[in-house]
Amino acid sequence: MQLAKPARRSAQRSTINTSDENAASTIALNITALTRLTRAALPAFLSRNAGAIINIASVMALHSLPITSLYSGTKGYVVNFSRGLQEELAGTGVRLQLVLPAATATEFYEFAGMPLSAFDPAVVMTAEDMVDAALAGFDQGEAITLPSVHDRGLWET
C-alpha cells in the first residue's frame, strides 16, 4: 500500500513543465524503490538458489508520447535494469520476469489528467486481467510478458 501512494502524486505533465518534486517522486517510485526492493530480495533468493522477481514496466517504455517522456524514461530504466539482471541471474535458480502492460484501468489515469474515457476501450484492460496475464506468462516461463488487448491488430499499426 505504501508504494502506491507516490504513484498517485505523479501527475503526467511534459518534462519541461513538471516540477522538480514531481520528477523526483516519479524517479523515486519507478527507479529507486524498484531497484532497492529488487536488490533487497536477491541475497536470500541467491543463497537458496530459488526465488522469483516480477518487475512491472510499461509499453510506454518502448514508445514515449510528449507528456510521458519522464514516465516513459523511468519505465525504460525498468526494462534495461531487468533485462541486464536476467542475464546476471542466468543459472542461479532465481527468475526475473519483466511485464510491460498497456493501459490498465486504475485511478492513475484520472489523477494524471488522462481520463480512461479518452482511450479506446479495446486497448484498456482491468488490473485483474493484467495480473492474470502476467502470472500466466510467468507460469509459462516467459522472461518478458506483454499483457495485451484481445485485438492483436491494434499493436501492429
JSON list of C-alpha atoms in Angstrom, two decimals:
[
{"chain": "A", "resi": 1, "resn": "MET", "atom": "CA", "xyz": [0.00, 0.00, 0.00]},
{"chain": "A", "resi": 2, "resn": "GLN", "atom": "CA", "xyz": [2.79, 2.47, 0.79]},
{"chain": "A", "resi": 3, "resn": "LEU", "atom": "CA", "xyz": [4.30, 2.07, -2.67]},
{"chain": "A", "resi": 4, "resn": "ALA", "atom": "CA", "xyz": [1.01, 3.02, -4.31]},
{"chain": "A", "resi": 5, "resn": "LYS", "atom": "CA", "xyz": [0.85, 6.43, -2.63]},
{"chain": "A", "resi": 6, "resn": "PRO", "atom": "CA", "xyz": [3.79, 8.03, -4.50]},
{"chain": "A", "resi": 7, "resn": "ALA", "atom": "CA", "xyz": [2.29, 6.89, -7.81]},
{"chain": "A", "resi": 8, "resn": "ARG", "atom": "CA", "xyz": [-0.79, 8.98, -7.11]},
{"chain": "A", "resi": 9, "resn": "ARG", "atom": "CA", "xyz": [1.38, 12.10, -6.88]},
{"chain": "A", "resi": 10, "resn": "SER", "atom": "CA", "xyz": [2.88, 11.53, -10.32]},
{"chain": "A", "resi": 11, "resn": "ALA", "atom": "CA", "xyz": [0.58, 13.64, -12.45]},
{"chain": "A", "resi": 12, "resn": "GLN", "atom": "CA", "xyz": [1.60, 13.46, -16.10]},
{"chain": "A", "resi": 13, "resn": "ARG", "atom": "CA", "xyz": [2.95, 16.74, -17.38]},
{"chain": "A", "resi": 14, "resn": "SER", "atom": "CA", "xyz": [5.50, 17.46, -20.03]},
{"chain": "A", "resi": 15, "resn": "THR", "atom": "CA", "xyz": [9.01, 17.11, -18.68]},
{"chain": "A", "resi": 16, "resn": "ILE", "atom": "CA", "xyz": [9.54, 20.79, -19.41]},
{"chain": "A", "resi": 17, "resn": "ASN", "atom": "CA", "xyz": [6.57, 21.81, -17.25]},
{"chain": "A", "resi": 18, "resn": "THR", "atom": "CA", "xyz": [6.83, 19.29, -14.42]},
{"chain": "A", "resi": 19, "resn": "SER", "atom": "CA", "xyz": [8.06, 20.34, -11.02]},
{"chain": "A", "resi": 20, "resn": "ASP", "atom": "CA", "xyz": [11.31, 19.07, -9.54]},
{"chain": "A", "resi": 21, "resn": "GLU", "atom": "CA", "xyz": [9.18, 17.43, -6.84]},
{"chain": "A", "resi": 22, "resn": "ASN", "atom": "CA", "xyz": [7.08, 15.55, -9.40]},
{"chain": "A", "resi": 23, "resn": "ALA", "atom": "CA", "xyz": [10.17, 14.44, -11.31]},
{"chain": "A", "resi": 24, "resn": "ALA", "atom": "CA", "xyz": [11.86, 13.26, -8.10]},
{"chain": "A", "resi": 25, "resn": "SER", "atom": "CA", "xyz": [8.70, 11.43, -7.00]},
{"chain": "A", "resi": 26, "resn": "THR", "atom": "CA", "xyz": [8.41, 9.63, -10.33]},
{"chain": "A", "resi": 27, "resn": "ILE", "atom": "CA", "xyz": [12.08, 8.63, -10.25]},
{"chain": "A", "resi": 28, "resn": "ALA", "atom": "CA", "xyz": [11.85, 7.56, -6.59]},
{"chain": "A", "resi": 29, "resn": "LEU", "atom": "CA", "xyz": [8.89, 5.29, -7.28]},
{"chain": "A", "resi": 30, "resn": "ASN", "atom": "CA", "xyz": [9.78, 3.84, -10.66]},
{"chain": "A", "resi": 31, "resn": "ILE", "atom": "CA", "xyz": [13.56, 3.58, -10.31]},
{"chain": "A", "resi": 32, "resn": "THR", "atom": "CA", "xyz": [14.80, 3.90, -6.73]},
{"chain": "A", "resi": 33, "resn": "ALA", "atom": "CA", "xyz": [12.09, 1.85, -4.98]},
{"chain": "A", "resi": 34, "resn": "LEU", "atom": "CA", "xyz": [12.13, -0.87, -7.63]},
{"chain": "A", "resi": 35, "resn": "THR", "atom": "CA", "xyz": [15.92, -1.13, -7.52]},
{"chain": "A", "resi": 36, "resn": "ARG", "atom": "CA", "xyz": [16.06, -1.23, -3.72]},
{"chain": "A", "resi": 37, "resn": "LEU", "atom": "CA", "xyz": [13.29, -3.81, -3.43]},
{"chain": "A", "resi": 38, "resn": "THR", "atom": "CA", "xyz": [14.84, -6.00, -6.11]},
{"chain": "A", "resi": 39, "resn": "ARG", "atom": "CA", "xyz": [18.29, -5.81, -4.53]},
{"chain": "A", "resi": 40, "resn": "ALA", "atom": "CA", "xyz": [16.86, -6.44, -1.04]},
{"chain": "A", "resi": 41, "resn": "ALA", "atom": "CA", "xyz": [15.27, -9.71, -2.19]},
{"chain": "A", "resi": 42, "resn": "LEU", "atom": "CA", "xyz": [18.27, -11.02, -4.12]},
{"chain": "A", "resi": 43, "resn": "PRO", "atom": "CA", "xyz": [20.60, -12.16, -1.29]},
{"chain": "A", "resi": 44, "resn": "ALA", "atom": "CA", "xyz": [18.02, -14.54, 0.21]},
{"chain": "A", "resi": 45, "resn": "PHE", "atom": "CA", "xyz": [16.97, -15.84, -3.20]},
{"chain": "A", "resi": 46, "resn": "LEU", "atom": "CA", "xyz": [20.56, -16.39, -4.28]},
{"chain": "A", "resi": 47, "resn": "SER", "atom": "CA", "xyz": [21.52, -18.11, -1.03]},
{"chain": "A", "resi": 48, "resn": "ARG", "atom": "CA", "xyz": [18.85, -20.75, -1.57]},
{"chain": "A", "resi": 49, "resn": "ASN", "atom": "CA", "xyz": [19.17, -20.82, -5.38]},
{"chain": "A", "resi": 50, "resn": "ALA", "atom": "CA", "xyz": [15.45, -20.17, -5.76]},
{"chain": "A", "resi": 51, "resn": "GLY", "atom": "CA", "xyz": [13.13, -17.22, -6.00]},
{"chain": "A", "resi": 52, "resn": "ALA", "atom": "CA", "xyz": [11.24, -15.02, -8.38]},
{"chain": "A", "resi": 53, "resn": "ILE", "atom": "CA", "xyz": [11.03, -11.31, -9.02]},
{"chain": "A", "resi": 54, "resn": "ILE", "atom": "CA", "xyz": [8.36, -9.75, -11.21]},
{"chain": "A", "resi": 55, "resn": "ASN", "atom": "CA", "xyz": [9.16, -6.20, -12.32]},
{"chain": "A", "resi": 56, "resn": "ILE", "atom": "CA", "xyz": [6.40, -4.12, -13.87]},
{"chain": "A", "resi": 57, "resn": "ALA", "atom": "CA", "xyz": [7.40, -1.66, -16.58]},
{"chain": "A", "resi": 58, "resn": "SER", "atom": "CA", "xyz": [5.00, -0.38, -19.26]},
{"chain": "A", "resi": 59, "resn": "VAL", "atom": "CA", "xyz": [4.68, -0.46, -23.01]},
{"chain": "A", "resi": 60, "resn": "MET", "atom": "CA", "xyz": [5.33, 3.27, -22.65]},
{"chain": "A", "resi": 61, "resn": "ALA", "atom": "CA", "xyz": [8.97, 2.28, -22.06]},
{"chain": "A", "resi": 62, "resn": "LEU", "atom": "CA", "xyz": [9.08, 1.40, -25.75]},
{"chain": "A", "resi": 63, "resn": "HIS", "atom": "CA", "xyz": [7.22, 4.41, -27.14]},
{"chain": "A", "resi": 64, "resn": "SER", "atom": "CA", "xyz": [7.03, 7.76, -25.43]},
{"chain": "A", "resi": 65, "resn": "LEU", "atom": "CA", "xyz": [4.41, 10.41, -26.00]},
{"chain": "A", "resi": 66, "resn": "PRO", "atom": "CA", "xyz": [5.10, 14.14, -25.49]},
{"chain": "A", "resi": 67, "resn": "ILE", "atom": "CA", "xyz": [3.61, 14.24, -21.99]},
{"chain": "A", "resi": 68, "resn": "THR", "atom": "CA", "xyz": [5.07, 10.89, -20.95]},
{"chain": "A", "resi": 69, "resn": "SER", "atom": "CA", "xyz": [8.81, 11.35, -21.53]},
{"chain": "A", "resi": 70, "resn": "LEU", "atom": "CA", "xyz": [9.71, 11.33, -17.82]},
{"chain": "A", "resi": 71, "resn": "TYR", "atom": "CA", "xyz": [7.42, 8.39, -17.02]},
{"chain": "A", "resi": 72, "resn": "SER", "atom": "CA", "xyz": [8.49, 6.52, -20.16]},
{"chain": "A", "resi": 73, "resn": "GLY", "atom": "CA", "xyz": [12.13, 7.16, -19.35]},
{"chain": "A", "resi": 74, "resn": "THR", "atom": "CA", "xyz": [11.79, 5.66, -15.88]},
{"chain": "A", "resi": 75, "resn": "LYS", "atom": "CA", "xyz": [10.00, 2.64, -17.32]},
{"chain": "A", "resi": 76, "resn": "GLY", "atom": "CA", "xyz": [12.82, 2.34, -19.87]},
{"chain": "A", "resi": 77, "resn": "TYR", "atom": "CA", "xyz": [15.14, 2.01, -16.88]},
{"chain": "A", "resi": 78, "resn": "VAL", "atom": "CA", "xyz": [12.97, -0.83, -15.55]},
{"chain": "A", "resi": 79, "resn": "VAL", "atom": "CA", "xyz": [13.27, -2.63, -18.90]},
{"chain": "A", "resi": 80, "resn": "ASN", "atom": "CA", "xyz": [17.05, -2.29, -19.14]},
{"chain": "A", "resi": 81, "resn": "PHE", "atom": "CA", "xyz": [17.69, -2.98, -15.44]},
{"chain": "A", "resi": 82, "resn": "SER", "atom": "CA", "xyz": [15.52, -6.09, -15.60]},
{"chain": "A", "resi": 83, "resn": "ARG", "atom": "CA", "xyz": [16.99, -7.40, -18.87]},
{"chain": "A", "resi": 84, "resn": "GLY", "atom": "CA", "xyz": [20.53, -6.96, -17.56]},
{"chain": "A", "resi": 85, "resn": "LEU", "atom": "CA", "xyz": [19.66, -8.60, -14.26]},
{"chain": "A", "resi": 86, "resn": "GLN", "atom": "CA", "xyz": [18.06, -11.52, -16.09]},
{"chain": "A", "resi": 87, "resn": "GLU", "atom": "CA", "xyz": [21.48, -12.11, -17.68]},
{"chain": "A", "resi": 88, "resn": "GLU", "atom": "CA", "xyz": [23.23, -11.85, -14.31]},
{"chain": "A", "resi": 89, "resn": "LEU", "atom": "CA", "xyz": [20.80, -14.33, -12.75]},
{"chain": "A", "resi": 90, "resn": "ALA", "atom": "CA", "xyz": [21.13, -16.94, -15.51]},
{"chain": "A", "resi": 91, "resn": "GLY", "atom": "CA", "xyz": [21.88, -20.32, -13.96]},
{"chain": "A", "resi": 92, "resn": "THR", "atom": "CA", "xyz": [21.19, -19.22, -10.38]},
{"chain": "A", "resi": 93, "resn": "GLY", "atom": "CA", "xyz": [17.69, -20.63, -9.92]},
{"chain": "A", "resi": 94, "resn": "VAL", "atom": "CA", "xyz": [16.33, -17.10, -9.47]},
{"chain": "A", "resi": 95, "resn": "ARG", "atom": "CA", "xyz": [13.85, -15.96, -12.12]},
{"chain": "A", "resi": 96, "resn": "LEU", "atom": "CA", "xyz": [13.08, -12.40, -13.09]},
{"chain": "A", "resi": 97, "resn": "GLN", "atom": "CA", "xyz": [10.04, -11.68, -15.22]},
{"chain": "A", "resi": 98, "resn": "LEU", "atom": "CA", "xyz": [9.59, -8.31, -16.90]},
{"chain": "A", "resi": 99, "resn": "VAL", "atom": "CA", "xyz": [5.98, -7.27, -17.50]},
{"chain": "A", "resi": 100, "resn": "LEU", "atom": "CA", "xyz": [5.08, -4.47, -19.92]},
{"chain": "A", "resi": 101, "resn": "PRO", "atom": "CA", "xyz": [1.35, -3.84, -19.66]},
{"chain": "A", "resi": 102, "resn": "ALA", "atom": "CA", "xyz": [-0.59, -1.48, -21.86]},
{"chain": "A", "resi": 103, "resn": "ALA", "atom": "CA", "xyz": [-3.29, 0.82, -20.50]},
{"chain": "A", "resi": 104, "resn": "THR", "atom": "CA", "xyz": [-4.59, -0.68, -17.27]},
{"chain": "A", "resi": 105, "resn": "ALA", "atom": "CA", "xyz": [-7.75, 0.68, -15.64]},
{"chain": "A", "resi": 106, "resn": "THR", "atom": "CA", "xyz": [-6.51, 2.24, -12.42]},
{"chain": "A", "resi": 107, "resn": "GLU", "atom": "CA", "xyz": [-7.00, 5.60, -10.73]},
{"chain": "A", "resi": 108, "resn": "PHE", "atom": "CA", "xyz": [-3.59, 6.67, -12.05]},
{"chain": "A", "resi": 109, "resn": "TYR", "atom": "CA", "xyz": [-5.06, 7.91, -15.33]},
{"chain": "A", "resi": 110, "resn": "GLU", "atom": "CA", "xyz": [-7.68, 10.12, -13.72]},
{"chain": "A", "resi": 111, "resn": "PHE", "atom": "CA", "xyz": [-5.09, 11.59, -11.37]},
{"chain": "A", "resi": 112, "resn": "ALA", "atom": "CA", "xyz": [-2.69, 12.16, -14.26]},
{"chain": "A", "resi": 113, "resn": "GLY", "atom": "CA", "xyz": [-5.32, 14.15, -16.12]},
{"chain": "A", "resi": 114, "resn": "MET", "atom": "CA", "xyz": [-5.82, 11.48, -18.78]},
{"chain": "A", "resi": 115, "resn": "PRO", "atom": "CA", "xyz": [-9.30, 10.03, -18.16]},
{"chain": "A", "resi": 116, "resn": "LEU", "atom": "CA", "xyz": [-9.72, 6.44, -19.28]},
{"chain": "A", "resi": 117, "resn": "SER", "atom": "CA", "xyz": [-12.81, 7.55, -21.18]},
{"chain": "A", "resi": 118, "resn": "ALA", "atom": "CA", "xyz": [-10.41, 9.17, -23.67]},
{"chain": "A", "resi": 119, "resn": "PHE", "atom": "CA", "xyz": [-8.96, 5.75, -24.57]},
{"chain": "A", "resi": 120, "resn": "ASP", "atom": "CA", "xyz": [-10.41, 3.21, -26.96]},
{"chain": "A", "resi": 121, "resn": "PRO", "atom": "CA", "xyz": [-11.97, 0.65, -24.59]},
{"chain": "A", "resi": 122, "resn": "ALA", "atom": "CA", "xyz": [-10.45, -2.12, -26.73]},
{"chain": "A", "resi": 123, "resn": "VAL", "atom": "CA", "xyz": [-6.96, -1.16, -25.52]},
{"chain": "A", "resi": 124, "resn": "VAL", "atom": "CA", "xyz": [-7.71, -0.87, -21.79]},
{"chain": "A", "resi": 125, "resn": "MET", "atom": "CA", "xyz": [-7.50, -3.91, -19.52]},
{"chain": "A", "resi": 126, "resn": "THR", "atom": "CA", "xyz": [-8.55, -4.30, -15.93]},
{"chain": "A", "resi": 127, "resn": "ALA", "atom": "CA", "xyz": [-5.87, -4.63, -13.28]},
{"chain": "A", "resi": 128, "resn": "GLU", "atom": "CA", "xyz": [-7.13, -8.15, -12.63]},
{"chain": "A", "resi": 129, "resn": "ASP", "atom": "CA", "xyz": [-6.73, -9.11, -16.30]},
{"chain": "A", "resi": 130, "resn": "MET", "atom": "CA", "xyz": [-3.22, -7.64, -16.34]},
{"chain": "A", "resi": 131, "resn": "VAL", "atom": "CA", "xyz": [-2.21, -9.64, -13.25]},
{"chain": "A", "resi": 132, "resn": "ASP", "atom": "CA", "xyz": [-3.78, -12.82, -14.65]},
{"chain": "A", "resi": 133, "resn": "ALA", "atom": "CA", "xyz": [-1.92, -12.38, -17.95]},
{"chain": "A", "resi": 134, "resn": "ALA", "atom": "CA", "xyz": [1.36, -11.65, -16.18]},
{"chain": "A", "resi": 135, "resn": "LEU", "atom": "CA", "xyz": [1.03, -14.72, -13.96]},
{"chain": "A", "resi": 136, "resn": "ALA", "atom": "CA", "xyz": [0.06, -16.89, -16.94]},
{"chain": "A", "resi": 137, "resn": "GLY", "atom": "CA", "xyz": [3.22, -15.68, -18.68]},
{"chain": "A", "resi": 138, "resn": "PHE", "atom": "CA", "xyz": [5.24, -16.39, -15.55]},
{"chain": "A", "resi": 139, "resn": "ASP", "atom": "CA", "xyz": [3.83, -19.92, -15.34]},
{"chain": "A", "resi": 140, "resn": "GLN", "atom": "CA", "xyz": [4.84, -20.45, -18.99]},
{"chain": "A", "resi": 141, "resn": "GLY", "atom": "CA", "xyz": [8.40, -19.33, -18.23]},
{"chain": "A", "resi": 142, "resn": "GLU", "atom": "CA", "xyz": [8.27, -16.05, -20.13]},
{"chain": "A", "resi": 143, "resn": "ALA", "atom": "CA", "xyz": [11.16, -13.70, -19.40]},
{"chain": "A", "resi": 144, "resn": "ILE", "atom": "CA", "xyz": [9.14, -10.81, -20.86]},
{"chain": "A", "resi": 145, "resn": "THR", "atom": "CA", "xyz": [5.36, -10.66, -20.81]},
{"chain": "A", "resi": 146, "resn": "LEU", "atom": "CA", "xyz": [3.28, -8.11, -22.67]},
{"chain": "A", "resi": 147, "resn": "PRO", "atom": "CA", "xyz": [-0.25, -8.49, -21.33]},
{"chain": "A", "resi": 148, "resn": "SER", "atom": "CA", "xyz": [-2.24, -7.39, -24.30]},
{"chain": "A", "resi": 149, "resn": "VAL", "atom": "CA", "xyz": [-5.59, -6.45, -25.55]},
{"chain": "A", "resi": 150, "resn": "HIS", "atom": "CA", "xyz": [-7.65, -9.02, -27.41]},
{"chain": "A", "resi": 151, "resn": "ASP", "atom": "CA", "xyz": [-7.23, -7.42, -30.85]},
{"chain": "A", "resi": 152, "resn": "ARG", "atom": "CA", "xyz": [-3.63, -8.09, -31.92]},
{"chain": "A", "resi": 153, "resn": "GLY", "atom": "CA", "xyz": [-4.11, -5.77, -34.91]},
{"chain": "A", "resi": 154, "resn": "LEU", "atom": "CA", "xyz": [-4.16, -2.77, -32.59]},
{"chain": "A", "resi": 155, "resn": "TRP", "atom": "CA", "xyz": [-0.46, -3.35, -31.88]},
{"chain": "A", "resi": 156, "resn": "GLU", "atom": "CA", "xyz": [0.52, -3.94, -35.50]},
{"chain": "A", "resi": 157, "resn": "THR", "atom": "CA", "xyz": [-0.31, -0.47, -36.81]}
]
